[in-house]
Short mmCIF file of the C-alpha atoms (twelve columns), coordinates in Angstrom:
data_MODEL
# 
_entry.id   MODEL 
# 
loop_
_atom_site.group_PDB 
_atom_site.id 
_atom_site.type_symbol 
_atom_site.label_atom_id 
_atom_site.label_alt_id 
_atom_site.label_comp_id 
_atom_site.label_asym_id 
_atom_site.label_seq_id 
_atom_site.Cartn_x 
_atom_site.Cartn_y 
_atom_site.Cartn_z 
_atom_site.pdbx_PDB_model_num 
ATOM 1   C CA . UNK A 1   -3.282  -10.161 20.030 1 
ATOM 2   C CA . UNK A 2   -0.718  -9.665  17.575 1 
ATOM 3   C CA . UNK A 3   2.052   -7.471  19.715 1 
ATOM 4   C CA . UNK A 4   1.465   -10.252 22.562 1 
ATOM 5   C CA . UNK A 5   2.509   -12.566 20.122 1 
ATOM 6   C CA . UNK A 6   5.320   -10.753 18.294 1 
ATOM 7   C CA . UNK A 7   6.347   -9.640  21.803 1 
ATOM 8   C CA . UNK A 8   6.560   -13.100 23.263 1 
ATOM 9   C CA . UNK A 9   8.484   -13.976 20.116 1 
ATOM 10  C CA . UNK A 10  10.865  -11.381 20.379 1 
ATOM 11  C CA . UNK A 11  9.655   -9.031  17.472 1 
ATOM 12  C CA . UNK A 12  8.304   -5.368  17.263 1 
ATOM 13  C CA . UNK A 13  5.269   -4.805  15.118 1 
ATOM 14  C CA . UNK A 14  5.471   -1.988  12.540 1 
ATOM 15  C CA . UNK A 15  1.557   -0.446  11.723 1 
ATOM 16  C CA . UNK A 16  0.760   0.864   8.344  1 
ATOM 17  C CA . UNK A 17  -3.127  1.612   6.688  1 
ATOM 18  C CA . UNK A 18  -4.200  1.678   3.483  1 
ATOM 19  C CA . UNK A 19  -7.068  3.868   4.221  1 
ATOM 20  C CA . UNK A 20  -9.009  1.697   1.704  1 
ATOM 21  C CA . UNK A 21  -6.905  2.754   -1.003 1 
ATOM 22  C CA . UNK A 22  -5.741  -0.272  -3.288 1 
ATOM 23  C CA . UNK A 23  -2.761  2.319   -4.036 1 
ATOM 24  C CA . UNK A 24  -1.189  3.419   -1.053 1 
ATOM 25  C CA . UNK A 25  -2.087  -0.434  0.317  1 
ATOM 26  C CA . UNK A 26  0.512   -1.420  -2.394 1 
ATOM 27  C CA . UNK A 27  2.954   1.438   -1.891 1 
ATOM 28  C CA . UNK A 28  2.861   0.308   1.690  1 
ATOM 29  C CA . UNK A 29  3.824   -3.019  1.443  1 
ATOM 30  C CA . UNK A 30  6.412   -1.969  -0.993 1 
ATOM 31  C CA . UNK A 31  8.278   -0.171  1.567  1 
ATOM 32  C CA . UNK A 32  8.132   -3.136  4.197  1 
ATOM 33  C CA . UNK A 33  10.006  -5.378  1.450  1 
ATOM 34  C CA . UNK A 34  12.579  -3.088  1.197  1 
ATOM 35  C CA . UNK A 35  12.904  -2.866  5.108  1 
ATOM 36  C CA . UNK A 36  13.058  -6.703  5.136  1 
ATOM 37  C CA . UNK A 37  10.221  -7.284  7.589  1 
ATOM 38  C CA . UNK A 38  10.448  -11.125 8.997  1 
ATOM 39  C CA . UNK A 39  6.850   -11.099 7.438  1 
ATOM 40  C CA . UNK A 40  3.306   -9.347  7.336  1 
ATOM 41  C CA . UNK A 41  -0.115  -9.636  8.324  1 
ATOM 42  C CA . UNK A 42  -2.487  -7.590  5.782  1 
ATOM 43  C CA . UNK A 43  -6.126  -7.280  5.781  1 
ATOM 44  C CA . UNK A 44  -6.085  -6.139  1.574  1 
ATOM 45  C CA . UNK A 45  -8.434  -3.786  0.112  1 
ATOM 46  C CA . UNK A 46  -9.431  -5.619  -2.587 1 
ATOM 47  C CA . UNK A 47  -10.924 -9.285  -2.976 1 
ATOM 48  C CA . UNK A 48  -7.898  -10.974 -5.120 1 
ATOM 49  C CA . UNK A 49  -5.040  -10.014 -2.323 1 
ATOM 50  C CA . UNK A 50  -3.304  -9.606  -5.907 1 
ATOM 51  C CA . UNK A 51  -0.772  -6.645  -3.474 1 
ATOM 52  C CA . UNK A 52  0.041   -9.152  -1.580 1 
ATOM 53  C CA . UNK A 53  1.890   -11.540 -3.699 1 
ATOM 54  C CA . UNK A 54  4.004   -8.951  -4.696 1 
ATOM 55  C CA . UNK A 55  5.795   -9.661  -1.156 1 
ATOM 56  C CA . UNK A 56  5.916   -13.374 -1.678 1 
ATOM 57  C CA . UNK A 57  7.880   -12.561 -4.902 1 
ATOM 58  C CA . UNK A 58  10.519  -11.095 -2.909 1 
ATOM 59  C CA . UNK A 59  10.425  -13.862 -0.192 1 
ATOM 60  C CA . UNK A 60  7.943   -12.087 2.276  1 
ATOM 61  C CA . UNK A 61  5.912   -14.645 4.582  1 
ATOM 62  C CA . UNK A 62  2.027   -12.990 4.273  1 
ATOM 63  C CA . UNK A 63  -1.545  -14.110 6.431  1 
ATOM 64  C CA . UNK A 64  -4.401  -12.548 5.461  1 
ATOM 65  C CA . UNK A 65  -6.017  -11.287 8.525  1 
ATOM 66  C CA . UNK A 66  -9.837  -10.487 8.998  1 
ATOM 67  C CA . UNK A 67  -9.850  -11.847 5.368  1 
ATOM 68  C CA . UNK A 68  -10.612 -15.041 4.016  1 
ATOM 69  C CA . UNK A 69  -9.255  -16.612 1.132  1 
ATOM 70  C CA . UNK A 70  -10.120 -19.678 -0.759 1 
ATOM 71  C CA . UNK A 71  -6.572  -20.150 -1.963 1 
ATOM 72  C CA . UNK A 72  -5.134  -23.532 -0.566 1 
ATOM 73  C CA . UNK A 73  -1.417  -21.878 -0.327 1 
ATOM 74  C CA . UNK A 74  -2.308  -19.105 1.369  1 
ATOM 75  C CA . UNK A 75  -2.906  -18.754 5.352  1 
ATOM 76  C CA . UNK A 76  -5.979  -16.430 6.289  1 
ATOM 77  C CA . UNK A 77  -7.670  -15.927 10.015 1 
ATOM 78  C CA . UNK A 78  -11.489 -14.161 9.260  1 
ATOM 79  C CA . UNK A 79  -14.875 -14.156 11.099 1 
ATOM 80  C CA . UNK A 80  -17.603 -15.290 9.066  1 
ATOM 81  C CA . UNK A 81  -19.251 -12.146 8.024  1 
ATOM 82  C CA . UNK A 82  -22.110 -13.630 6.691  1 
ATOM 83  C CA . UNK A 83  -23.035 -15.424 9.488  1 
ATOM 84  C CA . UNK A 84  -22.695 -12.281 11.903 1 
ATOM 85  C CA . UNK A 85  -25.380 -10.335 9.680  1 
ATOM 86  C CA . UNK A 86  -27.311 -12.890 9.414  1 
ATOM 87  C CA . UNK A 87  -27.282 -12.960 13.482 1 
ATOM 88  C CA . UNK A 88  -28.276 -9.489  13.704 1 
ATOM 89  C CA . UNK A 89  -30.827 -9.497  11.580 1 
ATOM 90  C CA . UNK A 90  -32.398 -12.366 12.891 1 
ATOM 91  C CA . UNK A 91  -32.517 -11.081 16.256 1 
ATOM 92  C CA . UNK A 92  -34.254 -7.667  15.379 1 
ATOM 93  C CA . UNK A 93  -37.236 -10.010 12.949 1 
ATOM 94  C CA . UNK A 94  -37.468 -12.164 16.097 1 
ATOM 95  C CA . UNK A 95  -38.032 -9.223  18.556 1 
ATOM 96  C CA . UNK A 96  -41.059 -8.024  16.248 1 
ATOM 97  C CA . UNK A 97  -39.103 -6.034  13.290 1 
ATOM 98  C CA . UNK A 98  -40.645 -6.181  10.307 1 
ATOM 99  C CA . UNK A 99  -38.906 -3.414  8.267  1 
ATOM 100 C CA . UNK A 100 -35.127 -2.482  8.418  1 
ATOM 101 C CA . UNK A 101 -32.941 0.060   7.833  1 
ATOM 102 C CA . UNK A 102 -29.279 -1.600  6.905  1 
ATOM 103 C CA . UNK A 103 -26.834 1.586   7.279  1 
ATOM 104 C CA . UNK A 104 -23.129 0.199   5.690  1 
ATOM 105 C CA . UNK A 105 -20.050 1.453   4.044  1 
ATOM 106 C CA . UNK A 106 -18.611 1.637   0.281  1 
ATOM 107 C CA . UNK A 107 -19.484 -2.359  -1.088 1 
ATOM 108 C CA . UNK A 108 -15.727 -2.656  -1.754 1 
ATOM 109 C CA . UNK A 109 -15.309 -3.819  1.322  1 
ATOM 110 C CA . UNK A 110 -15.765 -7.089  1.924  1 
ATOM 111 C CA . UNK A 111 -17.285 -6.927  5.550  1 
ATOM 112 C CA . UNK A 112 -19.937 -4.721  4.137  1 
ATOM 113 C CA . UNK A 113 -20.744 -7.275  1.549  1 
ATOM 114 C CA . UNK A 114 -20.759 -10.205 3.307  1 
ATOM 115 C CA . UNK A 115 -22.931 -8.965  6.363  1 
ATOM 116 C CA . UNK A 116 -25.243 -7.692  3.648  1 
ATOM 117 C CA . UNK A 117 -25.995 -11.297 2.513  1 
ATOM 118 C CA . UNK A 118 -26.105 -12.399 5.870  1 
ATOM 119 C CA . UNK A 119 -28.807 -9.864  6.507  1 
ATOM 120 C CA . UNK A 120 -30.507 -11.071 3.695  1 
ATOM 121 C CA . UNK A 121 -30.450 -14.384 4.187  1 
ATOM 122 C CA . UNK A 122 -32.060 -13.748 7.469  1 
ATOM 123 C CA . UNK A 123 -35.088 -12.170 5.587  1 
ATOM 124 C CA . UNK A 124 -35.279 -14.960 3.461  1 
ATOM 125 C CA . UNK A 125 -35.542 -17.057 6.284  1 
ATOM 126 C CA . UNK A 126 -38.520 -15.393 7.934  1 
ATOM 127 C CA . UNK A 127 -40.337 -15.309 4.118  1 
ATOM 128 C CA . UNK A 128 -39.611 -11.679 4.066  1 
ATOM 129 C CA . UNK A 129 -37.806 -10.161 0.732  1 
ATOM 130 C CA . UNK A 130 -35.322 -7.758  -0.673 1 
ATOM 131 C CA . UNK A 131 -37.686 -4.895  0.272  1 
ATOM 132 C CA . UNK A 132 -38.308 -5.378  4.104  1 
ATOM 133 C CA . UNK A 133 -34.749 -3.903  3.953  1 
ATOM 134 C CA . UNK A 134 -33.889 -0.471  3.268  1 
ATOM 135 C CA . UNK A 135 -29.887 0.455   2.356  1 
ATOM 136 C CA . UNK A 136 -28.423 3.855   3.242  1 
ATOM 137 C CA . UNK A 137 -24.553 3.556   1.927  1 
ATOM 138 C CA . UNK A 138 -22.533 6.021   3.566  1 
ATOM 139 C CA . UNK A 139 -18.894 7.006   2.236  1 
ATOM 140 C CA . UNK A 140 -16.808 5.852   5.424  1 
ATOM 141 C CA . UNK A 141 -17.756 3.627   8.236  1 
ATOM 142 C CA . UNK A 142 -17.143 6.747   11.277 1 
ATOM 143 C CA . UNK A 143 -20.036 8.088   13.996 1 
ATOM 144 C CA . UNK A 144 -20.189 11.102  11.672 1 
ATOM 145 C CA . UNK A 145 -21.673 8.842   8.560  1 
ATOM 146 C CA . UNK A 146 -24.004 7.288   10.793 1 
ATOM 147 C CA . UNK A 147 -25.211 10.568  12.051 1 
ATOM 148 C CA . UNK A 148 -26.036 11.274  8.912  1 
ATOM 149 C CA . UNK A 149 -27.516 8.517   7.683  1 
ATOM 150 C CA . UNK A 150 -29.947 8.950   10.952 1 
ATOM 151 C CA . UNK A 151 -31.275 12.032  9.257  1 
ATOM 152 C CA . UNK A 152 -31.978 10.366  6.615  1 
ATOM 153 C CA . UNK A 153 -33.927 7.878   8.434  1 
ATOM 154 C CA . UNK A 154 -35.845 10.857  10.140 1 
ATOM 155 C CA . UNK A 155 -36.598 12.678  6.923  1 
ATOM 156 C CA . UNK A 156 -38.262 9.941   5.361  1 
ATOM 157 C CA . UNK A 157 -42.162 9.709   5.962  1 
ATOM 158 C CA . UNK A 158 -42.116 6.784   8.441  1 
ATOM 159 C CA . UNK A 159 -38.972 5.663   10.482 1 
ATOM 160 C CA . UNK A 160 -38.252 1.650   10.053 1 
ATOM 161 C CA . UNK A 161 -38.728 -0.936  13.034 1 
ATOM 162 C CA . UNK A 162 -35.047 -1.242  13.681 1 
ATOM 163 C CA . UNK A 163 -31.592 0.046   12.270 1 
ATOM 164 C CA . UNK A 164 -28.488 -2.420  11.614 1 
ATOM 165 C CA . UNK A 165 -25.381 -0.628  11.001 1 
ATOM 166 C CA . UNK A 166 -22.299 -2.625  9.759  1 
ATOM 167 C CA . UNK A 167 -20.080 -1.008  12.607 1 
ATOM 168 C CA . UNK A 168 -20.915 0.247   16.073 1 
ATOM 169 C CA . UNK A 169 -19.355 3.625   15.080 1 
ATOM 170 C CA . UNK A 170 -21.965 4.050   12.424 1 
ATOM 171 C CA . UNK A 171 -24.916 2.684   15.360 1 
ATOM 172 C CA . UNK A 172 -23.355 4.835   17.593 1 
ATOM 173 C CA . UNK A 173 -24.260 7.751   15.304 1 
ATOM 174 C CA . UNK A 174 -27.294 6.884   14.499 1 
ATOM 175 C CA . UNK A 175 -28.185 6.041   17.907 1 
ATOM 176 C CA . UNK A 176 -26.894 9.511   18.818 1 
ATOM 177 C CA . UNK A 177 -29.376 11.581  16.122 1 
ATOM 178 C CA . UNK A 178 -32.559 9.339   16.883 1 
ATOM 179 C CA . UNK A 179 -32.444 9.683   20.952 1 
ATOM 180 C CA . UNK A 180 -31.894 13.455  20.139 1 
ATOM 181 C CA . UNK A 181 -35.122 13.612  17.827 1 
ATOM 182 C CA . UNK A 182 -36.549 11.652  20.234 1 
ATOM 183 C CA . UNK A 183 -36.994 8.576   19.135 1 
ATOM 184 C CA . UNK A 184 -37.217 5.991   22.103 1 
ATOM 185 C CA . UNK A 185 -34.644 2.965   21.559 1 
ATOM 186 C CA . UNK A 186 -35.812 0.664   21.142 1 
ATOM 187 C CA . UNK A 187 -39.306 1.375   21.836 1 
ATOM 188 C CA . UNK A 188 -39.771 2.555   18.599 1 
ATOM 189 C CA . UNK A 189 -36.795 1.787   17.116 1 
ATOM 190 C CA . UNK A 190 -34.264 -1.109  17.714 1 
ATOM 191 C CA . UNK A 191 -30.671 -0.399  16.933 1 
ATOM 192 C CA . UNK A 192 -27.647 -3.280  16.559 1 
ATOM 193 C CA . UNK A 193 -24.455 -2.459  15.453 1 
ATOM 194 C CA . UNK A 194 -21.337 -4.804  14.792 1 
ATOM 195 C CA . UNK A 195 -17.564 -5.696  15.944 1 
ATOM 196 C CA . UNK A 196 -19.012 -4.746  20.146 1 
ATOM 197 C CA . UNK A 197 -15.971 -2.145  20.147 1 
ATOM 198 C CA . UNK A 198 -15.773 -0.649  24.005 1 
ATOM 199 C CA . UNK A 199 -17.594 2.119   23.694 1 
ATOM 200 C CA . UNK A 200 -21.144 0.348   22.891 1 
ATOM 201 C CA . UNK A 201 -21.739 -0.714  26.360 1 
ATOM 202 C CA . UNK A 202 -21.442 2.273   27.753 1 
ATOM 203 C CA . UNK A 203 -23.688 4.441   25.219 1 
ATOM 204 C CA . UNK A 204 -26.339 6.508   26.505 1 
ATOM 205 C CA . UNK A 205 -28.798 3.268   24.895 1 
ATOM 206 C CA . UNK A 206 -26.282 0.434   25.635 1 
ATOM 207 C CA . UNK A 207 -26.012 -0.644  22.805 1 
ATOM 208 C CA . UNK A 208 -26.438 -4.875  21.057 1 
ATOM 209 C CA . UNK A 209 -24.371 -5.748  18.681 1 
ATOM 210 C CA . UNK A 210 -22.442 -9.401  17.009 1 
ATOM 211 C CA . UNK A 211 -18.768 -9.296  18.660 1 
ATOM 212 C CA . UNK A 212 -16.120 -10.489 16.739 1 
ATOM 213 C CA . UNK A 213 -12.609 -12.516 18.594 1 
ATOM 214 C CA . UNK A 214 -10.472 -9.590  17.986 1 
ATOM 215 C CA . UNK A 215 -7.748  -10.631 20.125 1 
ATOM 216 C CA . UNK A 216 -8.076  -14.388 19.375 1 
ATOM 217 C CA . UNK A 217 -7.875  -13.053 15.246 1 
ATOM 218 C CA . UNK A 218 -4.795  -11.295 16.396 1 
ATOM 219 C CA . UNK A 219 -2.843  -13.935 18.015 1 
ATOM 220 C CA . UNK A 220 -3.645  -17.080 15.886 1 
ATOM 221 C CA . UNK A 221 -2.567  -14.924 12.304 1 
ATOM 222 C CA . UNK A 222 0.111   -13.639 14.019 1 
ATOM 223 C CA . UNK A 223 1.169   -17.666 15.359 1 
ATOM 224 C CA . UNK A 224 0.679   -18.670 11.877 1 
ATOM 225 C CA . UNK A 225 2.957   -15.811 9.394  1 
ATOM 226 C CA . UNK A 226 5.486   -16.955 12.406 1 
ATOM 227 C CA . UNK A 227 5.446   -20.744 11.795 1 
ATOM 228 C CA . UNK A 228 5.657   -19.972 8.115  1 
ATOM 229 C CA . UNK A 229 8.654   -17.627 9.056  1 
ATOM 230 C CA . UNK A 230 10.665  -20.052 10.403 1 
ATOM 231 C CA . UNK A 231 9.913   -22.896 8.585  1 
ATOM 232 C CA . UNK A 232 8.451   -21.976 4.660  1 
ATOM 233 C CA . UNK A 233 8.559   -25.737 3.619  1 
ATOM 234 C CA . UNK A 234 7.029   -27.988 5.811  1 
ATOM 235 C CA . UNK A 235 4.254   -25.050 6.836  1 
ATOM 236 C CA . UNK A 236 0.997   -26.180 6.198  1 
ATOM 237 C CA . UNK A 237 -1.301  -23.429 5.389  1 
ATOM 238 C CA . UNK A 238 -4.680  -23.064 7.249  1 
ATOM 239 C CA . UNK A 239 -7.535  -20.753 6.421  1 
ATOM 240 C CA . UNK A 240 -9.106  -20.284 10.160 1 
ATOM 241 C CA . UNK A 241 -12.647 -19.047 9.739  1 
ATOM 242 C CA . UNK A 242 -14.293 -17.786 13.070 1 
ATOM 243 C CA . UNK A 243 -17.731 -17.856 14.073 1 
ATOM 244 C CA . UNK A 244 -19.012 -13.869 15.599 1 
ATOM 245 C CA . UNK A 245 -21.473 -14.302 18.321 1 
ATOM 246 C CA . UNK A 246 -24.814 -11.822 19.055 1 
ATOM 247 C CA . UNK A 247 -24.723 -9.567  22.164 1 
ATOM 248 C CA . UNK A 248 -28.093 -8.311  22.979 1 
ATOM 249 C CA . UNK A 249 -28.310 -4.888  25.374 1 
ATOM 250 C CA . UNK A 250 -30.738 -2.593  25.754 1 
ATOM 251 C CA . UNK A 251 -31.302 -1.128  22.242 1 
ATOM 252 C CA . UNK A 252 -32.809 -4.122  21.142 1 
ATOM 253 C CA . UNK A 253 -34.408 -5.726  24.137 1 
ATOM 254 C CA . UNK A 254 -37.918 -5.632  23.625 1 
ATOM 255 C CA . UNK A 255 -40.837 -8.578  23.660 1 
ATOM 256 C CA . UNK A 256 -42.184 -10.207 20.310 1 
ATOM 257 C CA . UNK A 257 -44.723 -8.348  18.534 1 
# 
């Protein structure tokens, strides 16, 4: 979404990551100053986008993208993260779950926060608390983590009724190390993961999970740093919020209890 834009607009997009480092993020953006971008889309590590204004000091045009923001002068294009968790988790209580197993990354990041409360706001909803829901943090959101964290799950003395993961790589994992134990999906365990990346689909369990409008986040931050570009005064900032929407496949497809 964003080289379709940039492209139709006659600019090349340059790609730098942060790796979740609040460091190299600023070190980064440091070096596209000095190259003079025309201006930069950043989805910051933090919560306080505090790197970013170091651009805008030296007359950089900045969106936050897959970020929100509740500042009034600043343009941001998210998903609302609390609504997607709150999706998933909803659809596994509704399809019989009763306990579940909420595999996520470091609670720096944001997305892992937000579809945290989402989840348990979904619990709330069906009179269930805190402890119907059982957290496994893992260090990085890869297959590899999730993997892990499914051994976890299978060490334990009873496995939950379904597994959320934050990601699809992470469900993908853990999807990966329960079919191998042989754990039926979703038969006796559901598993939904999150963003509906390409690969879910085709998984050996196809897999459900909350899709986000990747390309549609793409194009409309990348519309709005470019209106700012070209005319800084008269811009009027917009923070566009998206809603995520459920996709249910086979890993979760399964009557009410």
């Amino acid at each position: 979404g964003v080289e379709d834009v940039a492209s139709e607009r006659g600019y090349a997009v340059l790609l730098s990551s942060s790796a979740e480092s609040g460091e190299r993020e600023q070190r980064n953006l440091r070096v596209l100053a000095e190259q003079r971008v025309r201006g930069v889309l950043v989805t910051p590590v933090g919560d306080d986008g505090q790197n970013a204004d170091l651009l805008r000091d030296r007359g950089v045009q900045v969106v936050l993208l897959d970020h929100p923001t509740p500042r009034a002068n600043q343009c941001s294009v998210a998903v609302d993260d609390m609504a997607g968790g709150e999706l998933a988790v909803g659809h596994l209580l509704d399809r019989g779950a009763r306990s579940i197993a909420f595999v996520t990354g470091p609670s720096a990041l944001r997305q892992c926060t937000d579809r945290r409360k989402g989840a348990l706001r979904a619990l709330r909803a069906a009179g269930l608390g805190r402890n119907a829901m059982t957290e496994l943090t893992v260090p990085a959101m890869n297959a590899r983590n999730g993997q892990e964290a499914a051994r976890r799950l299978l060490e334990a003395k009873t496995l939950p009724d379904a597994v959320f993961c934050a990601n699809d790589l992470l469900a993908l994992g853990v999807l990966r190390v329960l079919l191998r134990a042989g754990v039926k999906v979703p038969a006796d365990v559901a598993v939904i993961g999150y963003d509906d990346i390409e690969f879910s689909a085709a998984a050996a369990v196809p897999l459900s999970s909350v899709r986000q409008p990747t390309y549609q986040l793409g194009r409309i931050a990348t519309e709005l740093l470019l209106e700012e570009c070209d005319d800084t005064e008269t811009h009027a900032h917009q923070q566009v919020m998206f809603q995520p929407e459920l996709v249910v496949r086979d890993s979760t497809e399964r009557s009410p209890r």
